[in-house]
Coordinates of C-alpha atoms (C1' of nucleotides) in Angstrom, one line a residue:
Chain A
M1 CA 7.8 17.0 22.5
A2 CA 10.6 15.0 20.3
D3 CA 10.6 11.3 20.1
T4 CA 12.5 10.4 22.3
P5 CA 15.8 8.1 22.0
H6 CA 15.8 5.0 23.7
T7 CA 19.4 5.3 24.8
G8 CA 19.9 7.3 28.1
K9 CA 22.2 9.6 27.2
P10 CA 22.5 12.9 26.2
L11 CA 22.6 13.2 22.7
R12 CA 25.4 15.9 20.8
A13 CA 23.5 19.4 19.7
D14 CA 24.1 18.6 15.7
A15 CA 22.5 14.9 16.9
R16 CA 19.9 16.6 18.2
R17 CA 18.8 19.0 15.7
N18 CA 19.7 16.5 12.7
R19 CA 17.4 14.3 14.5
E20 CA 14.6 16.3 14.2
R21 CA 15.4 17.4 10.8
V22 CA 15.3 14.6 9.7
L23 CA 12.0 13.5 11.2
A24 CA 9.8 16.2 10.5
A25 CA 11.4 16.0 6.2
A26 CA 10.5 12.6 7.0
E27 CA 7.3 13.8 8.1
E28 CA 6.3 15.3 4.5
V29 CA 7.9 13.2 2.5
F30 CA 5.5 10.2 3.9
A31 CA 2.2 12.4 4.2
E32 CA 3.2 13.4 0.0
G33 CA 4.0 10.1 -1.0
G34 CA 3.4 7.2 1.2
P35 CA 6.3 5.2 3.5
A36 CA 6.9 4.0 0.5
A37 CA 9.2 7.0 -0.3
S38 CA 12.7 6.6 -0.2
T39 CA 15.2 7.2 2.6
E40 CA 17.1 8.9 0.1
E41 CA 14.3 11.8 -0.3
V42 CA 13.8 12.1 3.6
A43 CA 17.4 12.5 4.1
R44 CA 17.7 15.0 0.7
R45 CA 15.0 16.9 2.2
A46 CA 16.5 17.3 5.4
G47 CA 20.0 18.0 3.8
V48 CA 21.7 15.5 5.5
A49 CA 23.6 12.5 4.7
I50 CA 21.8 9.5 4.3
G51 CA 24.0 8.0 6.4
T52 CA 23.0 10.1 9.5
V53 CA 19.6 8.9 8.6
F54 CA 20.6 5.6 9.5
R55 CA 22.2 6.3 12.1
H56 CA 19.3 8.0 14.6
F57 CA 16.8 5.3 12.8
P58 CA 18.6 2.2 12.0
T59 CA 15.6 0.7 9.8
K60 CA 13.5 2.4 7.7
E61 CA 10.4 0.7 9.4
E62 CA 11.7 2.9 12.7
L63 CA 11.7 5.6 11.0
V64 CA 8.6 5.7 9.5
Q65 CA 6.7 4.2 12.6
A66 CA 8.1 7.3 14.5
V67 CA 6.7 9.7 12.2
F68 CA 3.4 7.1 13.0
A69 CA 3.8 8.1 16.9
Q70 CA 3.9 11.7 16.1
R71 CA 0.8 11.8 14.3
V72 CA -0.5 9.2 16.6
R73 CA 0.2 12.2 19.6
Q74 CA -1.4 14.7 17.6
L75 CA -4.3 13.8 17.4
V76 CA -4.1 12.7 21.3
D77 CA -3.7 15.8 21.7
E78 CA -6.3 16.8 19.6
A79 CA -8.8 14.5 21.1
E80 CA -7.9 16.1 24.7
T81 CA -8.8 19.4 23.7
L82 CA -11.7 18.4 22.4
S83 CA -12.8 16.0 25.3
T84 CA -12.7 19.3 27.5
A85 CA -15.4 21.5 25.5
D86 CA -18.5 22.4 26.6
D87 CA -21.2 20.6 24.0
A88 CA -19.0 16.5 24.4
G89 CA -21.4 15.5 21.2
A90 CA -20.3 18.4 19.5
A91 CA -16.6 17.1 20.6
F92 CA -17.0 13.9 19.8
F93 CA -18.5 15.0 16.2
A94 CA -15.4 17.6 15.8
F95 CA -13.1 15.2 16.6
F96 CA -14.2 12.9 13.3
V97 CA -14.0 15.5 10.7
R98 CA -10.6 16.7 11.8
L99 CA -9.9 13.2 10.8
T100 CA -11.2 13.5 7.6
E101 CA -9.3 17.0 7.0
L102 CA -5.7 15.0 8.8
S103 CA -6.1 12.0 6.3
I104 CA -7.1 14.1 3.3
A105 CA -3.7 15.7 3.8
K106 CA -1.5 13.1 4.7
H107 CA -1.0 10.3 2.7
A108 CA -1.0 6.6 4.7
F109 CA -2.8 8.7 7.9
A110 CA -5.8 5.9 8.3
D111 CA -3.0 3.4 8.5
V112 CA -1.9 5.5 11.9
L113 CA -4.8 5.1 13.3
A114 CA -5.3 1.3 12.0
G115 CA -2.1 0.7 14.1
A116 CA -2.6 2.3 16.6
G117 CA -6.2 2.0 17.4
I118 CA -7.7 -1.6 16.4
D119 CA -4.8 -4.2 15.9
V120 CA -1.6 -5.4 17.9
G121 CA 0.4 -3.8 14.6
A122 CA 3.6 -2.1 14.2
I123 CA 2.4 1.2 16.3
G124 CA 0.7 -0.7 18.5
R125 CA 4.2 -2.8 19.4
T126 CA 6.4 -0.2 19.0
H127 CA 5.0 1.9 20.6
P128 CA 2.5 0.9 23.3
Q129 CA 2.4 4.3 24.9
E130 CA 1.2 6.4 22.5
T131 CA -1.3 3.9 21.2
S132 CA -2.8 3.3 24.5
H133 CA -3.4 7.4 25.4
L134 CA -5.0 7.6 22.4
R135 CA -7.9 4.6 22.6
A136 CA -8.3 6.6 25.8
A137 CA -8.8 9.6 24.6
V138 CA -11.7 8.5 22.0
S139 CA -13.2 5.8 24.8
T140 CA -13.3 9.4 26.8
L141 CA -15.1 11.6 23.8
L142 CA -17.5 8.4 23.1
T143 CA -18.8 8.3 27.1
R144 CA -18.8 11.5 27.4
A145 CA -21.3 12.3 24.2
Q146 CA -23.1 9.5 25.0
R147 CA -23.4 10.7 29.0
A148 CA -24.8 14.1 26.8
G149 CA -27.5 11.9 25.0
A150 CA -25.7 12.9 21.7
V151 CA -24.3 9.5 20.8
R152 CA -26.7 5.9 21.1
E153 CA -25.3 4.1 24.7
D154 CA -24.9 0.5 23.1
V155 CA -21.8 2.0 20.7
R156 CA -18.2 0.8 22.5
T157 CA -14.9 2.4 21.5
P158 CA -13.5 -0.7 19.2
E159 CA -16.6 -0.5 16.9
V160 CA -15.7 3.9 17.0
L161 CA -12.5 3.1 16.0
T162 CA -13.6 0.9 13.7
V163 CA -15.6 3.4 11.9
M164 CA -12.7 6.0 12.2
I165 CA -10.6 4.1 10.1
G166 CA -13.4 3.5 7.4
I167 CA -13.8 7.2 7.1
A168 CA -11.0 8.3 7.4
R169 CA -9.6 5.6 4.4
A170 CA -11.8 6.4 2.2
A171 CA -11.8 10.9 2.5
E172 CA -7.9 9.3 1.6
Q173 CA -8.9 9.5 -1.9
T174 CA -12.1 10.9 -2.2
P175 CA -11.5 13.5 -5.2
S176 CA -11.6 17.1 -3.3
D177 CA -15.2 17.6 -4.4
S178 CA -15.9 17.0 -0.8
Q179 CA -19.9 17.6 -1.3
V180 CA -19.8 13.7 -0.8
L181 CA -17.5 13.4 2.1
A182 CA -19.7 15.6 4.2
R183 CA -23.1 13.6 3.1
V184 CA -20.6 10.6 4.1
L185 CA -20.4 11.6 7.7
D186 CA -24.0 12.8 7.8
I187 CA -24.9 9.3 7.2
V188 CA -22.5 7.7 9.6
F189 CA -22.9 10.6 12.2
D190 CA -27.1 10.2 11.6
G191 CA -26.2 6.0 12.5
L192 CA -24.4 6.4 15.8
R193 CA -26.9 9.1 17.8
P194 CA -29.7 7.1 19.3
A195 CA -32.9 6.4 18.3
R196 CA -34.7 8.8 16.8
Chain B
M1 CA -16.2 -14.6 -18.8
A2 CA -12.5 -15.1 -19.2
D3 CA -10.8 -11.9 -19.8
T4 CA -10.3 -11.3 -23.7
P5 CA -7.1 -10.0 -24.9
H6 CA -7.6 -6.7 -27.1
T7 CA -6.2 -8.2 -29.8
G8 CA -8.7 -10.0 -32.5
K9 CA -6.8 -12.6 -33.6
P10 CA -7.2 -15.8 -32.0
L11 CA -5.2 -17.8 -29.4
R12 CA -3.7 -20.8 -29.8
A13 CA -5.0 -23.7 -27.4
D14 CA -1.8 -23.8 -25.0
A15 CA -1.7 -19.7 -25.5
R16 CA -5.8 -19.6 -24.3
R17 CA -5.0 -22.2 -21.3
N18 CA -1.7 -20.6 -19.9
R19 CA -3.4 -17.6 -20.5
E20 CA -6.2 -18.7 -18.0
R21 CA -3.8 -20.3 -15.3
V22 CA -1.8 -17.1 -15.2
L23 CA -4.9 -14.8 -14.2
A24 CA -5.9 -17.5 -11.6
A25 CA -2.4 -18.3 -9.9
A26 CA -2.7 -14.0 -10.1
E27 CA -5.7 -13.6 -8.8
E28 CA -4.7 -16.4 -4.9
V29 CA -1.6 -14.7 -5.4
F30 CA -2.8 -11.0 -4.8
A31 CA -5.5 -11.4 -3.0
E32 CA -3.1 -13.4 -0.1
G33 CA -0.3 -11.2 -0.6
G34 CA -1.6 -8.1 -2.3
P35 CA -0.4 -6.6 -5.9
A36 CA 2.8 -5.9 -4.8
A37 CA 3.5 -9.6 -5.1
S38 CA 6.1 -10.6 -7.0
T39 CA 5.8 -11.6 -11.2
E40 CA 8.2 -14.5 -10.4
E41 CA 5.3 -15.5 -7.2
V42 CA 2.4 -15.7 -9.9
A43 CA 4.1 -17.4 -13.1
R44 CA 5.7 -20.3 -10.1
R45 CA 2.0 -20.2 -8.7
A46 CA 1.0 -21.3 -12.0
G47 CA 3.6 -23.6 -13.2
V48 CA 4.7 -21.8 -16.2
A49 CA 7.9 -19.5 -17.0
I50 CA 8.0 -15.6 -16.2
G51 CA 8.2 -14.7 -19.2
T52 CA 4.6 -16.6 -20.9
V53 CA 3.8 -13.8 -17.6
F54 CA 4.9 -11.3 -19.7
R55 CA 3.9 -12.6 -23.1
H56 CA 0.0 -12.2 -21.9
F57 CA 0.6 -8.8 -19.5
P58 CA 2.8 -6.9 -20.8
T59 CA 4.1 -4.8 -18.3
K60 CA 3.1 -5.7 -13.9
E61 CA 0.6 -3.0 -14.2
E62 CA -2.0 -5.0 -16.7
L63 CA -1.6 -7.8 -15.1
V64 CA -3.0 -6.4 -11.5
Q65 CA -5.6 -4.2 -13.6
A66 CA -6.7 -7.6 -15.0
V67 CA -7.4 -9.6 -11.6
F68 CA -9.4 -6.2 -10.3
A69 CA -11.5 -6.3 -13.8
Q70 CA -12.5 -9.5 -13.2
R71 CA -12.9 -9.5 -9.1
V72 CA -15.5 -5.8 -10.2
R73 CA -17.3 -8.1 -13.2
Q74 CA -17.9 -10.6 -10.4
L75 CA -18.9 -8.2 -7.9
V76 CA -21.2 -6.9 -10.5
D77 CA -22.6 -10.3 -10.5
E78 CA -23.2 -10.2 -7.4
A79 CA -25.2 -6.9 -7.5
E80 CA -27.0 -7.9 -10.5
T81 CA -28.7 -11.2 -8.6
L82 CA -29.4 -9.0 -5.8
S83 CA -31.5 -7.2 -7.9
T84 CA -33.9 -9.2 -8.8
A85 CA -34.6 -9.9 -4.7
D86 CA -37.9 -9.6 -3.1
D87 CA -36.7 -7.4 -0.8
A88 CA -35.1 -4.5 -1.9
G89 CA -34.1 -3.4 1.3
A90 CA -33.1 -6.4 2.5
A91 CA -31.0 -6.6 -1.5
F92 CA -29.0 -3.4 -0.6
F93 CA -28.0 -4.3 2.7
A94 CA -26.9 -7.1 2.0
F95 CA -25.1 -6.0 -0.3
F96 CA -22.6 -4.7 1.7
V97 CA -22.0 -7.2 3.9
R98 CA -21.1 -9.2 1.1
L99 CA -18.5 -6.9 0.3
T100 CA -16.9 -7.2 4.1
E101 CA -16.6 -10.7 3.5
L102 CA -15.0 -10.9 0.1
S103 CA -12.5 -8.0 1.4
I104 CA -11.3 -9.7 4.0
A105 CA -10.9 -12.5 2.6
K106 CA -9.2 -10.9 -0.6
H107 CA -6.2 -8.6 0.0
A108 CA -6.7 -5.1 -1.6
F109 CA -10.1 -5.7 -2.2
A110 CA -11.5 -2.3 -1.5
D111 CA -8.9 -0.8 -3.6
V112 CA -11.0 -2.5 -6.7
L113 CA -14.1 -0.9 -5.1
A114 CA -12.5 2.4 -4.9
G115 CA -10.4 2.6 -8.8
A116 CA -13.3 1.5 -10.3
G117 CA -16.2 3.5 -7.8
I118 CA -15.4 6.8 -7.9
D119 CA -12.6 9.0 -9.0
V120 CA -11.2 8.2 -12.7
G121 CA -8.3 5.9 -11.3
A122 CA -6.4 3.0 -13.2
I123 CA -9.4 0.9 -13.4
G124 CA -12.0 3.4 -14.7
R125 CA -9.7 3.8 -17.3
T126 CA -8.3 0.9 -18.4
H127 CA -11.9 -1.1 -18.2
P128 CA -14.6 2.0 -18.2
Q129 CA -17.1 -0.6 -19.3
E130 CA -16.7 -2.9 -16.3
T131 CA -16.5 0.7 -13.8
S132 CA -19.0 1.7 -15.6
H133 CA -21.5 -1.3 -14.7
L134 CA -20.8 -1.7 -11.3
R135 CA -22.2 2.2 -11.0
A136 CA -25.1 1.2 -12.5
A137 CA -26.0 -2.3 -10.8
V138 CA -25.0 -0.1 -6.2
S139 CA -27.3 2.3 -8.6
T140 CA -30.1 -0.2 -9.1
L141 CA -29.9 -1.6 -5.9
L142 CA -30.0 1.2 -4.3
T143 CA -32.9 2.8 -6.3
R144 CA -35.0 -0.3 -5.6
A145 CA -34.2 0.3 -1.9
Q146 CA -35.4 3.9 -1.3
R147 CA -38.6 3.0 -3.7
A148 CA -38.9 0.2 -1.1
G149 CA -38.6 2.5 1.6
A150 CA -35.8 1.2 3.2
V151 CA -33.0 3.6 2.4
R152 CA -33.2 7.3 3.1
E153 CA -34.6 9.5 0.0
D154 CA -31.3 11.8 -0.5
V155 CA -28.6 9.7 -0.5
R156 CA -26.9 9.1 -3.5
T157 CA -24.7 6.6 -5.7
P158 CA -21.5 8.3 -5.0
E159 CA -22.2 8.8 -1.1
V160 CA -22.5 5.0 -0.8
L161 CA -20.4 4.1 -2.8
T162 CA -17.7 6.0 -0.1
V163 CA -19.2 4.3 2.6
M164 CA -18.7 1.1 1.1
I165 CA -15.1 2.1 0.1
G166 CA -15.0 2.9 3.8
I167 CA -16.1 -0.1 5.3
A168 CA -13.9 -2.5 2.5
R169 CA -11.1 -1.3 3.8
A170 CA -11.5 -1.1 7.3
A171 CA -12.4 -5.1 6.8
E172 CA -9.5 -5.2 5.3
Q173 CA -7.8 -6.0 8.4
T174 CA -10.3 -6.2 11.2
P175 CA -9.6 -8.9 13.0
S176 CA -11.6 -12.2 12.1
D177 CA -13.3 -11.1 15.7
S178 CA -15.5 -9.9 13.8
Q179 CA -18.4 -8.8 16.5
V180 CA -17.1 -5.3 15.8
L181 CA -17.6 -5.6 12.4
A182 CA -21.7 -7.0 12.4
R183 CA -22.1 -3.5 15.2
V184 CA -20.2 -1.5 12.7
L185 CA -22.9 -2.4 10.1
D186 CA -25.1 -1.7 12.0
I187 CA -25.2 1.8 12.5
V188 CA -24.1 2.3 9.3
F189 CA -27.2 1.1 7.8
D190 CA -28.8 2.6 10.4
G191 CA -27.8 6.3 9.8
L192 CA -28.8 5.0 5.7
R193 CA -31.7 4.0 6.9
P194 CA -35.4 6.2 6.7
A195 CA -35.7 8.5 10.1
R196 CA -36.2 5.7 12.4
Chain C
dT1 C1' 3.8 -35.0 -42.6
dG2 C1' 6.3 -31.3 -42.6
dA3 C1' 7.2 -26.5 -42.2
dC4 C1' 6.0 -22.4 -40.5
dA5 C1' 4.3 -19.3 -37.2
dA6 C1' 2.9 -18.7 -32.9
dG7 C1' 4.4 -19.7 -27.8
dT8 C1' 7.2 -20.7 -23.8
dC9 C1' 11.8 -21.1 -21.8
dG10 C1' 14.4 -18.7 -18.2
dA11 C1' 19.0 -16.8 -17.7
dG12 C1' 20.7 -12.3 -18.1
dT13 C1' 20.4 -6.8 -17.9
dC14 C1' 18.8 -2.3 -15.2
dG15 C1' 16.6 -0.3 -12.0
dT16 C1' 16.1 1.0 -7.3
dC17 C1' 16.5 0.7 -2.2
dA18 C1' 17.6 -0.3 2.1
dC19 C1' 21.3 -0.7 4.4
dT20 C1' 27.1 -0.4 5.7
dC21 C1' 31.3 0.9 6.5
dA22 C1' 36.0 3.9 5.9
dT23 C1' 37.5 8.8 6.8
dA24 C1' 36.5 12.9 7.4
dT25 C1' 33.9 16.4 10.4
dT26 C1' 32.6 18.7 14.9
dT27 C1' 31.2 18.8 19.5
dT28 C1' 32.7 18.6 23.9
dC29 C1' 35.8 18.5 28.2
dG30 C1' 39.3 18.5 31.0
Chain D
dC1 C1' 43.8 25.2 23.2
dG2 C1' 44.1 20.0 22.0
dA3 C1' 42.3 15.3 22.2
dA4 C1' 39.2 11.9 22.2
dA5 C1' 34.2 10.7 21.4
dA6 C1' 30.4 11.2 18.8
dT7 C1' 28.5 12.4 15.0
dA8 C1' 28.8 12.7 9.6
dT9 C1' 29.5 12.1 5.1
dG10 C1' 28.3 9.7 0.5
dA11 C1' 30.5 6.2 -2.7
dG12 C1' 29.8 1.2 -2.5
dT13 C1' 26.8 -3.7 -1.5
dG14 C1' 23.4 -6.4 -2.4
dA15 C1' 19.1 -8.3 -2.7
dC16 C1' 14.8 -7.9 -5.3
dG17 C1' 11.8 -7.0 -8.7
dA18 C1' 10.4 -5.9 -13.4
dC19 C1' 10.9 -6.5 -17.8
dT20 C1' 13.9 -8.5 -22.3
dC21 C1' 15.5 -11.4 -25.6
dG22 C1' 17.4 -15.2 -28.5
dA23 C1' 17.0 -20.2 -28.4
dC24 C1' 13.7 -23.9 -28.4
dT25 C1' 9.3 -26.6 -28.6
dT26 C1' 4.7 -26.9 -29.4
dG27 C1' 0.1 -26.3 -32.1
dT28 C1' -2.2 -25.5 -36.5
dC29 C1' -2.9 -25.8 -41.1
dA30 C1' -2.4 -27.2 -45.9

DNA sequence: TGACAAGTCGAGTCGTCACTCATATTTTCG
DNA sequence: CGAAAATATGAGTGACGACTCGACTTGTCA
């Protein structure tokens, strides 16, 4: 499940271990301070010299993208798990809720979605595999929910992704007084359901 | 309508003119590149030395806040104009549409809303006047729309602001292929209307 | 008009950050 | 075990951006 480097050569044992550590540290650091956090901080948290970080990820951009790709994979996992649930409608809406939770926990989480879901942004270019999986997973959730009569027929995947991004972004800075967030979700969900 | 400096002293003629130029240039520059754009660039665009920018806005933060406050004032203006319209429901929804237009045109426009509308963010602290006006204006639009039966009774201002922020943020990076944006607005509007 | 305060100018300071590279260390494998 | 290759280290480099300050210019007002 780890991010495999582009080269086919097998990594030395310590190198593989350090790569994992760096990636994990980056995930933490970026979750707290966003992708603007310094590479130094990532190295410190990983217990590794800064040169090591750059050996594995030659550019800060690549490090950020690797973390984002990991998050996309997590989202896809959750979406795929949900898409086997009995109640397709509930599963679809549950994914939204999960998204807001993750956005609150991780700085710049919405950026992941935005890059992967909508335009040909950075993640879309650097990790086409992951991003197309995400679109596919959301599309499946949506289609199943529509078959179950839980979501309007005229809604398509791009709209859903855009709404998700919006919700995620709003959640990112809504105070944890989530009464408001719950109400917002109610509103959006009502808009997504077939005419009452 | 210009941003008045805190001091009571009247500014010298050239100083007042330069202040305007700097503010206008900053509005442009930040609209294009976001608030991360350099102060140098603002000075260049204003046709002024960098020292002059710092004389009027001793900190980059203050410059950004001044621009944001100006945008909030513009929003309030539009909201107040709309709140005198005959069709209160249409006016309320028109404000959303206007918001997406502005967000597409101006980088970091949603941040303005977010800071002013929701939490006690930077703008809320530095320009309490403007931000409370915005909340009031949106509240008026909402109340009138509800009286007209165009919006669900159980929706409150905080939810509306949060939804607006989400929409604005999503609009900020949706490609100008706005078919999607229009559909998203449809969904949200349906969610805001009374049960069909 | 003259002189002084207010304002402008812009080269320079300081701090931060991504990124490099020569040296030291570790792993691997015959 | 003992190279040789891979990897780690971390002080150093260069670029950039916010902010300063002393010399210079301009507006104001008696």
